[in-house]
Coordinates of C-alpha atoms in Angstrom, one line a residue:
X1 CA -42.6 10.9 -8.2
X2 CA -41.0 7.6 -8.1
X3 CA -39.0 7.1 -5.3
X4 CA -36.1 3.9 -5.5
X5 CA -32.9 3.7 -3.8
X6 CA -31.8 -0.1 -4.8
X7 CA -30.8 -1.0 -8.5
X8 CA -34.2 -2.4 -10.0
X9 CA -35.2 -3.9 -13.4
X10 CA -37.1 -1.7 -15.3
X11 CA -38.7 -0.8 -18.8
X12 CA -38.5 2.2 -21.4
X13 CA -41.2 3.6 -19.1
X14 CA -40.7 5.8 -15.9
X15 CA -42.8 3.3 -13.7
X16 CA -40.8 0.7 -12.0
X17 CA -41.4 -2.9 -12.9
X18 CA -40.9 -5.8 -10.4
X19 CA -39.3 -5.9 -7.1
X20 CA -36.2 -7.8 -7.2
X21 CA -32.8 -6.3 -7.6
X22 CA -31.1 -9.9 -7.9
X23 CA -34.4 -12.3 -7.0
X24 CA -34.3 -13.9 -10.5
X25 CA -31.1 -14.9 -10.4
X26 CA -29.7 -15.5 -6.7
X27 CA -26.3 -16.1 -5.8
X28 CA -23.9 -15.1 -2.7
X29 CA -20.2 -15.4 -2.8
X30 CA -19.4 -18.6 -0.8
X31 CA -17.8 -17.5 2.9
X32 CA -18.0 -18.5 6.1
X33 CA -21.1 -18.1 8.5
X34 CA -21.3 -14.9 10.4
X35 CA -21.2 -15.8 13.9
X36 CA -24.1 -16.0 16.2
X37 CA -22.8 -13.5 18.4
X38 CA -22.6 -11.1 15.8
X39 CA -26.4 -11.3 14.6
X40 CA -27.0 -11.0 17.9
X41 CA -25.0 -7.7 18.4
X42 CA -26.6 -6.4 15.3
X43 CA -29.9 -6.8 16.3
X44 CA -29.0 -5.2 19.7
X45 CA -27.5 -2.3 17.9
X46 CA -30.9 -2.1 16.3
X47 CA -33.3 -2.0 19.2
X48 CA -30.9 0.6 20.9
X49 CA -31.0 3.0 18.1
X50 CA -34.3 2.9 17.9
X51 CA -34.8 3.5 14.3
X52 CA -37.1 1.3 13.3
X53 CA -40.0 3.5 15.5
X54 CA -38.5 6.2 13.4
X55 CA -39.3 4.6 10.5
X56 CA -42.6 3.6 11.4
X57 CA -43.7 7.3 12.4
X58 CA -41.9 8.4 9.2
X59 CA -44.2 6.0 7.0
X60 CA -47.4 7.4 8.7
X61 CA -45.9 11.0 7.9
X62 CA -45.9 10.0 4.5
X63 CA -49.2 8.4 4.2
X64 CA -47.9 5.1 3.8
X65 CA -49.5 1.7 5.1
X66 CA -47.1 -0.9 6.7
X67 CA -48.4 -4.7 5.4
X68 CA -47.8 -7.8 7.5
X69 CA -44.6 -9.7 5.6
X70 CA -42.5 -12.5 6.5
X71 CA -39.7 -10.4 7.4
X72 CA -39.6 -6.7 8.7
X73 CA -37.5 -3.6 9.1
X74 CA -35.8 -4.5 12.5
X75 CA -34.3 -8.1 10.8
X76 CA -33.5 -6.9 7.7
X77 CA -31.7 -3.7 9.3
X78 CA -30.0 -6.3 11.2
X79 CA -29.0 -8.5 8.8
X80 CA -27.1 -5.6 6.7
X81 CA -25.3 -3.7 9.4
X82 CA -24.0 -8.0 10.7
X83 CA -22.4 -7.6 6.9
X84 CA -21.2 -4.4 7.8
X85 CA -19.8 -5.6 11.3
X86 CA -18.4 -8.6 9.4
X87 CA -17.2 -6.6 6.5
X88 CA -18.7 -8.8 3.8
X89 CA -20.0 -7.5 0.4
X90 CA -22.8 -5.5 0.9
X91 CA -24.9 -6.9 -1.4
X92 CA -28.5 -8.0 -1.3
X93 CA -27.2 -11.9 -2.3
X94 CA -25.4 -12.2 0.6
X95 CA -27.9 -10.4 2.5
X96 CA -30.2 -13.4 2.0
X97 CA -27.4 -15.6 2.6
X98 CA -26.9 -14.7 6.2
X99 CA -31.0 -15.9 6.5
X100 CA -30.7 -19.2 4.3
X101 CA -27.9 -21.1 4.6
X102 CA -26.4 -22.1 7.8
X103 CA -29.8 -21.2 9.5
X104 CA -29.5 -23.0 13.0
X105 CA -32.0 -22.7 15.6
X106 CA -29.3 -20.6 17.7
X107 CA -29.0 -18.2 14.6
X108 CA -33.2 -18.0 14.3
X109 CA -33.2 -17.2 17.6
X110 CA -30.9 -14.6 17.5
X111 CA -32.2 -12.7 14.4
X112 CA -36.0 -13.4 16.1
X113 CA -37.1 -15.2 13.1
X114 CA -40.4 -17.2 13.6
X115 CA -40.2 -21.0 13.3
X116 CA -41.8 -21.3 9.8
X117 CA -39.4 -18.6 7.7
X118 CA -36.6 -22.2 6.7
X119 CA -39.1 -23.5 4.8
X120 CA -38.9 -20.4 2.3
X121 CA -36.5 -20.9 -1.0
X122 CA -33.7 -18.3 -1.3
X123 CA -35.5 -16.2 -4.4
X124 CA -38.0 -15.7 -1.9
X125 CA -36.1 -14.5 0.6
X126 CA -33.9 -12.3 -1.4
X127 CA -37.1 -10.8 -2.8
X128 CA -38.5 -9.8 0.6
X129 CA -35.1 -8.5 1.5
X130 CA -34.5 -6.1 -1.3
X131 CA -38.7 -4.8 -1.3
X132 CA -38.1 -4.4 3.0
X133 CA -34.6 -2.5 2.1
X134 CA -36.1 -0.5 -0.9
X135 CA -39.4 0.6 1.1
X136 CA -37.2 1.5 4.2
X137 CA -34.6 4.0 1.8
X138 CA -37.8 5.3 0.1
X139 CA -38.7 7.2 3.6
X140 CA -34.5 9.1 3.6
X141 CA -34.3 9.3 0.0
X142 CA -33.5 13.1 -1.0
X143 CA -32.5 11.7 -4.1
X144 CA -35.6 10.2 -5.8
X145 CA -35.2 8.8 -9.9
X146 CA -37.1 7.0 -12.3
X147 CA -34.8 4.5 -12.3
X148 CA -31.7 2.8 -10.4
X149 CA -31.1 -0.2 -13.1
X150 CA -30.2 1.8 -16.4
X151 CA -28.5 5.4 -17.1
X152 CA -31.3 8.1 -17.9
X153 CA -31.1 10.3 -20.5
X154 CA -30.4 14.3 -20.6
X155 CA -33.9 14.5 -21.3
X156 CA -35.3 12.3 -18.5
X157 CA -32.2 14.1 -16.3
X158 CA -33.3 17.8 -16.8
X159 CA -37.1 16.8 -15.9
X160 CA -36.0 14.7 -13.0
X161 CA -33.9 18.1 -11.6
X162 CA -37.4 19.5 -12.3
X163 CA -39.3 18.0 -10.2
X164 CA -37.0 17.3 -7.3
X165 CA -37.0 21.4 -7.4
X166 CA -40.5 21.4 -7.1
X167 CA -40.3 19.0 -4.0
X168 CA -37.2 20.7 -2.6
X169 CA -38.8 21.3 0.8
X170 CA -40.0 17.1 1.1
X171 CA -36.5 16.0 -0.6
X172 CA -34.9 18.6 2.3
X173 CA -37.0 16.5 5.2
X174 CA -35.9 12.8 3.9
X175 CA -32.2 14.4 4.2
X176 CA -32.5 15.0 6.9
X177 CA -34.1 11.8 8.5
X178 CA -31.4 9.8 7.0
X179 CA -28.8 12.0 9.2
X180 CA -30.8 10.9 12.5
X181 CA -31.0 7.2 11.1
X182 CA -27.5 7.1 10.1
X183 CA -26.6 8.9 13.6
X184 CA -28.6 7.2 15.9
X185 CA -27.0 3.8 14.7
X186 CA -23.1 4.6 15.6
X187 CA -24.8 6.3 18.4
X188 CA -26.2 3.0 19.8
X189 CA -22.8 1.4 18.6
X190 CA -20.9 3.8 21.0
X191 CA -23.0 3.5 23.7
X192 CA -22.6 -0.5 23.8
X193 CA -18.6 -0.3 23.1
X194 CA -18.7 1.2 27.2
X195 CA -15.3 2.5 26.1
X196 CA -16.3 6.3 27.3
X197 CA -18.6 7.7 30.1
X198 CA -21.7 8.9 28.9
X199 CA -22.4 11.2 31.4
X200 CA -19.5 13.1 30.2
X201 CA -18.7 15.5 27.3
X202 CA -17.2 14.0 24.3
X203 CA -14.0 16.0 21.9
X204 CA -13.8 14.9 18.3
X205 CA -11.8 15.7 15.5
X206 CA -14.4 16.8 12.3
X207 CA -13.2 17.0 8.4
X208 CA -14.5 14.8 5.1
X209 CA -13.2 11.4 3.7
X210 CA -13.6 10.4 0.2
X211 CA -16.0 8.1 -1.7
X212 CA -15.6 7.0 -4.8
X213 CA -19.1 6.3 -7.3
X214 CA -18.1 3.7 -8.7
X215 CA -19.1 4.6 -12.0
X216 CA -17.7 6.9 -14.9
X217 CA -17.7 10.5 -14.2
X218 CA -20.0 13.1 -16.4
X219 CA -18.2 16.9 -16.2
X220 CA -20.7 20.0 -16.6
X221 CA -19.0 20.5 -19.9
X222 CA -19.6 17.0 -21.6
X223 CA -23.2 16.8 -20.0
X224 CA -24.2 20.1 -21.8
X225 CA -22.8 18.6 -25.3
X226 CA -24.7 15.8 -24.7
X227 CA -28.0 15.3 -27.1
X228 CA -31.3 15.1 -25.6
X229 CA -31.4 11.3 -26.4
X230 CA -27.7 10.6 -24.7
X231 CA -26.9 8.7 -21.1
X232 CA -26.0 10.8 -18.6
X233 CA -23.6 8.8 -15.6
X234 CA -25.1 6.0 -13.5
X235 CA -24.9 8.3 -10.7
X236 CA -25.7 11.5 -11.9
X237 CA -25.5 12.8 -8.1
X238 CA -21.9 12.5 -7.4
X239 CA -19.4 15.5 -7.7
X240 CA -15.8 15.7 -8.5
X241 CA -13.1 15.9 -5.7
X242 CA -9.6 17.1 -6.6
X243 CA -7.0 15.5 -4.5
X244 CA -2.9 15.9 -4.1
X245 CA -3.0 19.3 -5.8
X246 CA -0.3 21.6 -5.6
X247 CA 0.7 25.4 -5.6
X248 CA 2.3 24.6 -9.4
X249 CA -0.3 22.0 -11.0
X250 CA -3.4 20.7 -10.5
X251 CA -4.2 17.3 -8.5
X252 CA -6.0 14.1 -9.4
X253 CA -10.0 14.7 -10.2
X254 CA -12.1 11.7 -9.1
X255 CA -15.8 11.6 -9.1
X256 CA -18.1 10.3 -6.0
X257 CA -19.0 12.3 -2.4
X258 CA -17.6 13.1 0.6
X259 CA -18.8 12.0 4.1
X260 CA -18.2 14.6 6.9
X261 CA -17.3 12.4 9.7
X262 CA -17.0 13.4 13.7
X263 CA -13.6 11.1 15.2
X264 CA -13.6 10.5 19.0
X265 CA -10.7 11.7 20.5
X266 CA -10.3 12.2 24.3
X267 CA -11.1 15.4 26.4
X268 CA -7.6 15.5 27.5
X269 CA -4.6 15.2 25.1
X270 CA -2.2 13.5 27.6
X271 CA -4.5 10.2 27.6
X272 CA -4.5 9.8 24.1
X273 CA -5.3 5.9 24.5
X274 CA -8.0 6.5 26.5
X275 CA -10.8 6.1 24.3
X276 CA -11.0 4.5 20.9
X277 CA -10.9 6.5 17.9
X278 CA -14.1 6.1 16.3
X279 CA -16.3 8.0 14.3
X280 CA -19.8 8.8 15.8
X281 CA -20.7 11.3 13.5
X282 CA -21.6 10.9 9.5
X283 CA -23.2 13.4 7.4
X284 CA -22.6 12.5 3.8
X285 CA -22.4 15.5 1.0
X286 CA -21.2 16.5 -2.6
X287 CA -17.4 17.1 -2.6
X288 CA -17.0 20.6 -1.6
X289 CA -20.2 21.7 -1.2
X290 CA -22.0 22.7 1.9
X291 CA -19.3 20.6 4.0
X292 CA -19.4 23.1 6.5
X293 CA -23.0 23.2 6.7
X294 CA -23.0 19.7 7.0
X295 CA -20.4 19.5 9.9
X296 CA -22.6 21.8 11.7
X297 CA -25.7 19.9 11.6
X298 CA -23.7 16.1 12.6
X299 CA -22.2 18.3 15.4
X300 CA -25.6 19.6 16.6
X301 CA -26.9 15.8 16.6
X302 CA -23.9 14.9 18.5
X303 CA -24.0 17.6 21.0
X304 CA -28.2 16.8 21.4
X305 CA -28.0 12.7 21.8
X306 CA -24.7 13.5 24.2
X307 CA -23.5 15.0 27.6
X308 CA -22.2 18.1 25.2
X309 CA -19.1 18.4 23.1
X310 CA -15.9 19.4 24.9
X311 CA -12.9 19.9 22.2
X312 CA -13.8 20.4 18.1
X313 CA -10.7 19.9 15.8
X314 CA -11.2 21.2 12.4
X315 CA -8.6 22.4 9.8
X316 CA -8.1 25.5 7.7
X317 CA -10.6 24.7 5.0
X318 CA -13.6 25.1 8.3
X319 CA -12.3 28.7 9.0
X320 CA -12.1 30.0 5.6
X321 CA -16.1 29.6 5.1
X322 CA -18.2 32.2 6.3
X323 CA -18.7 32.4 9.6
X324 CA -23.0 31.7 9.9
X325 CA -23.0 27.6 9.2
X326 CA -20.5 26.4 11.1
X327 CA -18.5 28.5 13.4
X328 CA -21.2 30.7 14.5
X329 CA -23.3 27.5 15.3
X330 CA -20.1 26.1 17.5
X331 CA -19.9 29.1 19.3
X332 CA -23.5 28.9 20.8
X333 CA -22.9 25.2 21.7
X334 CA -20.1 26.3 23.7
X335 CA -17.6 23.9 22.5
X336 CA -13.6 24.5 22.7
X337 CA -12.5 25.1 19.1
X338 CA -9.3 24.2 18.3
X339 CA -8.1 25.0 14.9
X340 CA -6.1 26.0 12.1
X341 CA -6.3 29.1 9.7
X342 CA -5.5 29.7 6.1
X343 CA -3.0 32.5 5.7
X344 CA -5.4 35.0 4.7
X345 CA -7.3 35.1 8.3
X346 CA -4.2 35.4 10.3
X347 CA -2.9 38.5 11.7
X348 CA -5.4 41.3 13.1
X349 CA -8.9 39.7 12.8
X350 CA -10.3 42.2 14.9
X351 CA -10.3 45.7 16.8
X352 CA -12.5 47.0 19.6
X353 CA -12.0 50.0 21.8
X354 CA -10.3 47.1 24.6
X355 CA -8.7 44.4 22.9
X356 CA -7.4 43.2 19.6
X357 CA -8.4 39.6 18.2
X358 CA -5.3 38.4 16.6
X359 CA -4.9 34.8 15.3
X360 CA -8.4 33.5 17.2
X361 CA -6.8 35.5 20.4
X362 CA -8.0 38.4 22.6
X363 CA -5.1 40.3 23.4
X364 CA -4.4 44.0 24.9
X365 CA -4.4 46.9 22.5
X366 CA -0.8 47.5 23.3
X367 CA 0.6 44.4 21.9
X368 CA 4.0 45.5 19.6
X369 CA 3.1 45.6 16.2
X370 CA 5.7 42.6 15.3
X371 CA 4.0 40.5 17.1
X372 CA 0.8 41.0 15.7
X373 CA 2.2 39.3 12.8
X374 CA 4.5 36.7 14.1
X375 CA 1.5 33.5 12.9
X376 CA 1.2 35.3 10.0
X377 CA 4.9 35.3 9.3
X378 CA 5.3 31.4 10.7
X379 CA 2.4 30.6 8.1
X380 CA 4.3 32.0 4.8
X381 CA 6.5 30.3 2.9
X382 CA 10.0 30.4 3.5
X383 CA 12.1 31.5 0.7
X384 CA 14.6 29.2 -0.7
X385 CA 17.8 29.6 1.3
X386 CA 19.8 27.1 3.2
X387 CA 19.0 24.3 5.5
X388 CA 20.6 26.3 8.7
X389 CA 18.5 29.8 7.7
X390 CA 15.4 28.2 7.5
X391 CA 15.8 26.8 10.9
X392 CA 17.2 30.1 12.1
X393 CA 14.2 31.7 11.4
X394 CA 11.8 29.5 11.9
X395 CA 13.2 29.3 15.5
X396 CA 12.7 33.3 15.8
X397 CA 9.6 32.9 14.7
X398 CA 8.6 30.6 17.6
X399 CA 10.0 33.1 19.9
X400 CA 7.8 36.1 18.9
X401 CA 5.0 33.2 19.5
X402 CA 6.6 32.5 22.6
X403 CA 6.9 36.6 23.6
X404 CA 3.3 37.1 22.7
X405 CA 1.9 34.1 24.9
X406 CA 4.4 35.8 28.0
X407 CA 2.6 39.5 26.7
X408 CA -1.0 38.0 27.3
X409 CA -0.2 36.8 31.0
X410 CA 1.2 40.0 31.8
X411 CA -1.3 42.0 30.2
X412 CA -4.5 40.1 30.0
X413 CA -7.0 41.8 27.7
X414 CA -10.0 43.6 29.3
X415 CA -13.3 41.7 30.1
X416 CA -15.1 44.2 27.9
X417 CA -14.0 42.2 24.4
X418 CA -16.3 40.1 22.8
X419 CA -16.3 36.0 23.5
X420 CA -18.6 35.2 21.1
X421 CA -16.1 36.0 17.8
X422 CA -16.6 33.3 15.1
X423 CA -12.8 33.6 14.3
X424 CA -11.8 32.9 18.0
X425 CA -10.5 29.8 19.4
X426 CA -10.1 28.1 23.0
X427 CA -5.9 28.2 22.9
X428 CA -3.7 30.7 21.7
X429 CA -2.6 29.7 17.8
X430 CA 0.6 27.8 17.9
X431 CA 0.8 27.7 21.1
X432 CA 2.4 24.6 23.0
X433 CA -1.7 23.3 24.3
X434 CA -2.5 24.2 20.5
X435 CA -0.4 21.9 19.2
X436 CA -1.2 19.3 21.1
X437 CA -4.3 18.8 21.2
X438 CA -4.2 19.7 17.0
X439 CA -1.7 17.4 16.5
X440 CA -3.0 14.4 18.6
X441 CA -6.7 15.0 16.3
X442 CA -5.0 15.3 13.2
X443 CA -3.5 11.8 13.8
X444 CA -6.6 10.0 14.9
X445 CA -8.6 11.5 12.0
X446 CA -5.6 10.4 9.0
X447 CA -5.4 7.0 11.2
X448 CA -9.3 6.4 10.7
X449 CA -9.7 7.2 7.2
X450 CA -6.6 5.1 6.3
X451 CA -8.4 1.9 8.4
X452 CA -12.0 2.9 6.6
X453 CA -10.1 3.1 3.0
X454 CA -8.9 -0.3 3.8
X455 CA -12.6 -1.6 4.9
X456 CA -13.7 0.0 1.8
X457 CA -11.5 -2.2 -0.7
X458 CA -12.8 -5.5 0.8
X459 CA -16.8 -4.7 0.9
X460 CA -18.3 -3.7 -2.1
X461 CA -22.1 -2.8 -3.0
X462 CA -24.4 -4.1 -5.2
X463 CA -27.3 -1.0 -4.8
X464 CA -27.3 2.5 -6.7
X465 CA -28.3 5.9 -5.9
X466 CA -27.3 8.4 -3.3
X467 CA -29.1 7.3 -0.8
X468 CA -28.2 3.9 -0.9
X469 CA -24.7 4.3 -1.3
X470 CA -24.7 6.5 1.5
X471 CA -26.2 3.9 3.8
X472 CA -23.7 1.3 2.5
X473 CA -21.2 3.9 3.6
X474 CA -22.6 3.9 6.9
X475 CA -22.1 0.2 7.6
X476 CA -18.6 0.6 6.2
X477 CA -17.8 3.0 9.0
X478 CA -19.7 0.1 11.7
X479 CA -17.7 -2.0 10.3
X480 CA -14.3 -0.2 10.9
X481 CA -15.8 1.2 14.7
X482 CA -16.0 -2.9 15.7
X483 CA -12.7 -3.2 14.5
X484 CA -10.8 -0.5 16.2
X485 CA -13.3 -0.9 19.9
X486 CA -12.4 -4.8 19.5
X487 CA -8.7 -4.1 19.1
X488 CA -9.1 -1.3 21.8
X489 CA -10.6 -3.7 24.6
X490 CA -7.9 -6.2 23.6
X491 CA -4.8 -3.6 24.2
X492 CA -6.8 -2.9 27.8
X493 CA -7.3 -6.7 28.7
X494 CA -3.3 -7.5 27.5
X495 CA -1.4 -4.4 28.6
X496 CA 1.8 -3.7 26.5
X497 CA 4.3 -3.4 29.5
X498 CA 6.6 -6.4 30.5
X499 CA 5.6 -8.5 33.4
X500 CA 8.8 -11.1 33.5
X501 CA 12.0 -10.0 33.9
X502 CA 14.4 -10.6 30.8
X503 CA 17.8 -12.0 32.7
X504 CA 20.7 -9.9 31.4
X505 CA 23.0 -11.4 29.0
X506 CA 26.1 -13.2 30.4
X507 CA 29.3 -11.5 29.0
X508 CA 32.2 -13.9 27.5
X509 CA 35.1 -12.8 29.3
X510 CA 32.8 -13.9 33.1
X511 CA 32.7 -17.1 32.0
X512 CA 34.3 -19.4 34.7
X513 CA 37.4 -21.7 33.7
X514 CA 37.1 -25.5 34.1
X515 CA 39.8 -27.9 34.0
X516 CA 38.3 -29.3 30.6
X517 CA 38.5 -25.7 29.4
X518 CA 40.6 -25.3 25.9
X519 CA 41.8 -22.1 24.0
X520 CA 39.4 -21.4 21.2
X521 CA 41.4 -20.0 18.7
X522 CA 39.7 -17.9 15.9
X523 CA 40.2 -18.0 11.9
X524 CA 40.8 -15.1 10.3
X525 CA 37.6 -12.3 10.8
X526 CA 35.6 -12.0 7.9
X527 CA 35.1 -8.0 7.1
X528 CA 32.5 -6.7 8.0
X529 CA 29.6 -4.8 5.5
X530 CA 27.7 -2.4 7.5
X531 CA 30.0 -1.9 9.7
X532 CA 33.5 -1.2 8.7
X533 CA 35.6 -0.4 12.4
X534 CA 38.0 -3.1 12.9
X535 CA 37.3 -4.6 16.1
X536 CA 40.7 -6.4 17.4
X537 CA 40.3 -9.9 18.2
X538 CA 41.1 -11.9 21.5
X539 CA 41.4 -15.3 22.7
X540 CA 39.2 -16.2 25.4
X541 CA 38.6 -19.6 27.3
X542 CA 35.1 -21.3 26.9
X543 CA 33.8 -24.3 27.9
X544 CA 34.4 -27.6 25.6
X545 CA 30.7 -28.0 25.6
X546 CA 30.3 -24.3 24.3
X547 CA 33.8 -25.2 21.4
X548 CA 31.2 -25.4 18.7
X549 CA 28.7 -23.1 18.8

């Protein structure tokens, strides 16, 4: 099978033809140089991840020999997460660019290229750099086609499902060696903010941000009245996503994947600026499916390459999948789950002869009956009454909360219950720690994906496929982490409180009369817009110098 993860030219055939994605024709949007220093942290980033030993024990795996070239894996890696880092287009144009023009001893020396590579001409770098970026995506590619420069038709679509059927179990491995690649790199990029201790646990907050395809969508229903000889979508891999729908109509449907990302928050909620919030977890997915399975294995890769995993913050959609790939996996990493439920796993979740589980909570069998459903209750909709009843009893609500959190300390549940309960959760629901800590990962979740939605209008890409999207995606997120650790550091080095004292202003009627002094007699007050109370005038004595002003 013919792997390719960039968009290459091709023929009629379903052999690939030539290397270059843009080689014929090279061009790069005119910007400034990236700085030194930036090359320099990119190919730091590199070394620490340690990716490019994975890739060459990966290549061996798959029988593949690695050829002496001009340029290898370790520069050209570098070279596309400094665009990332720099938030340029992610293209391979300007990915030659960065290693032709503006090529300075300093900046050879920083990307460790040898003396001779200035004398090579621009085609021939681009060439290298898109047949380096194409081998190393061949070794994570789960999502193999004939060809990544023209749409394929139903035909060539149905046998290409085929056979990536028949190679599930090899597709299944690449998967998953692009989730340690893609890992290990914000991994190293953590590691060299020193905005954390590593020695310690990390919390993070855990749900799925949007990617568009960037090409026209292809539903089920048009692909199956398609002839054999029509053009499926450029990215016949992408899913639809329905977003702002509503209990009365149905949302916006837009077509591309999902990437589970893991947010940093801190360990404890009343230090909320003590570490950046940045994501250093990515498992990319179809929308909606397996999202959960997904979250599960970034979190596993988390909890292995760290000290652990203190605090998880996930939200209702996490809790209304079955319990065996994610929560059950949680539970035997030990982690404090902190989360919400949909409305139709509140209330009694479970019995046993010396407890009852209610709303992720072990509590005594005695507990009143009304209480039972008081997060039940707050969770329904409340009926359309008036402003004042709505508060009345959402405020009775909170106080059956309240009444069941003062039940639990005086009647703690017996030891004998189970602690292992997929549906159970580190705080009591709703109560005052809940909501703190919910609230406070909610917030740095909504605030990332609103800064990596802005990063994503300014760099584009230039390759196709899964794959390659998804590894564009990746140096998206570096490129928002370097944004947020650099604003971060600069909030530490210039603290926001006041150092000077502001002198209080001088009131009129202190001022001190001179001999020079004159009456300063006022016109008739103009009426005031905004604010209509008539304030009644005065004559006051100023200085002459001050008649005027």
């Amino acid at each position: 099978m013919n792997n390719s993860a960039t968009n290459m030219a091709t023929n009629n055939s379903n052999t690939l033809v030539g290397t270059g994605l843009r080689t014929s024709s090279y061009y790069a949007l005119p910007a400034a140089p990236i700085p030194t220093a930036t090359l320099e942290e990119a190919l730091a980033l590199v070394d620490a991840s340690g990716v490019v030993e994975f890739f060459t024990g990966w290549a061996k795996e798959d029988g593949r020999s690695t050829r002496r070239a001009t340029l290898i894996s370790r520069q050209v890696l570098a070279v596309w997460i400094a665009l990332g880092l720099s938030q340029r287009e992610l293209t391979v144009g300007n990915a030659a660019s960065v290693l032709c023009e503006h090529l300075t001893p300093a900046r050879r020396r920083a990307l460790d290229l040898p003396d001779g590579f200035s004398s090579l001409v621009p085609e021939q770098v681009a060439s290298t750099v898109e047949r380096v970026t194409r081998r190393l995506m061949d070794a994570v590619d789960a999502y193999p086609s004939y060809s990544r420069g023209r749409r394929l038709t139903k035909n060539e679509w149905e046998r290409l499902v085929q056979e990536r059927a028949e190679h599930s179990a090899e597709l299944e491995e690449r998967r998953g060696r692009f989730v340690v690649f893609a890992n290990r790199l914000l991994r190293a990029q953590f590691t060299a903010a020193g905005v954390a201790d590593l020695g310690a646990s990390v919390s993070v907050v855990v749900d799925s941000c949007f990617r568009t395809a960037g090409a026209r969508d292809l539903s089920r229903h048009r692909l199956g009245a398609l002839e054999s000889e029509g053009r499926v979508s450029a990215e016949p891999d992408a899913g639809f996503a329905v977003h702002g729908g509503t209990a009365d109509g149905w949302g916006q449907a837009r077509y591309g994947w999902e990437d589970e990302l893991a947010v940093l928050i801190p360990n404890d909620p009343d230090q909320r600026r003590s570490v950046p919030n940045i994501a250093i977890g990515i498992n990319p997915h179809r929308p909606g499916v397996g999202f959960a399975a997904a979250a599960s294995e970034m979190l596993q890769n988390i909890a292995a390459s760290s000290a652990g995993l203190d605090h998880v913050v996930v939200g209702r959609a996490y809790m209304a999948t079955p319990p065996a790939p994610f929560r059950t996996s949680l539970a035997d990493l030990g982690v404090k789950l902190v989360a919400d439920y949909p409305q139709t796993r509140l209330g009694v979740q479970r019995k046993s002869t010396t407890g009852l589980l209610v709303d992720g909570t072990w509590y005594a069998p005695t507990l009143p009956a009304h209480l039972q459903t008081a997060g039940l209750n707050l969770a329904r909709p409340v009926p359309a009454t008036t402003g004042v009843k709505k508060r009345e009893a959402s405020q009775e609500l909170t106080e059956q909360l309240d009444a069941r959190a003062e039940f639990a300390r005086l009647h703690p549940h017996a030891p004998g219950a189970s602690s292992t309960e997929p549906d159970e959760q580190h705080y009591p629901y709703r109560s005052e720690q809940w909501s703190k800590v919910y609230s406070m990962g909610r917030q740095a979740f909504e605030s990332y994906a609103a800064s990596l939605r802005r990063v994503r209008k300014n760099t584009r890409g230039g390759m196709r496929g899964a794959t390659a999207q998804a590894f564009l995606s990746v140096l998206t997120v570096m490129g928002t982490n370097a944004r947020i650790i650099e604003d971060f550091h600069d909030v530490r080095e210039t603290p926001r409180d006041r150092s000077v004292l502001v002198p209080r202003l001088m009131q009129v009627g202190t001022v001190a009369s001179t001999e020079s002094a004159i009456t300063c007699k006022f016109g008739p007050r103009r009426r005031a817009m905004l604010c209509p109370a008539v304030v009644p005038s005065a004559q006051i004595r100023c200085d002459r110098r001050d008649a005027f002003n």
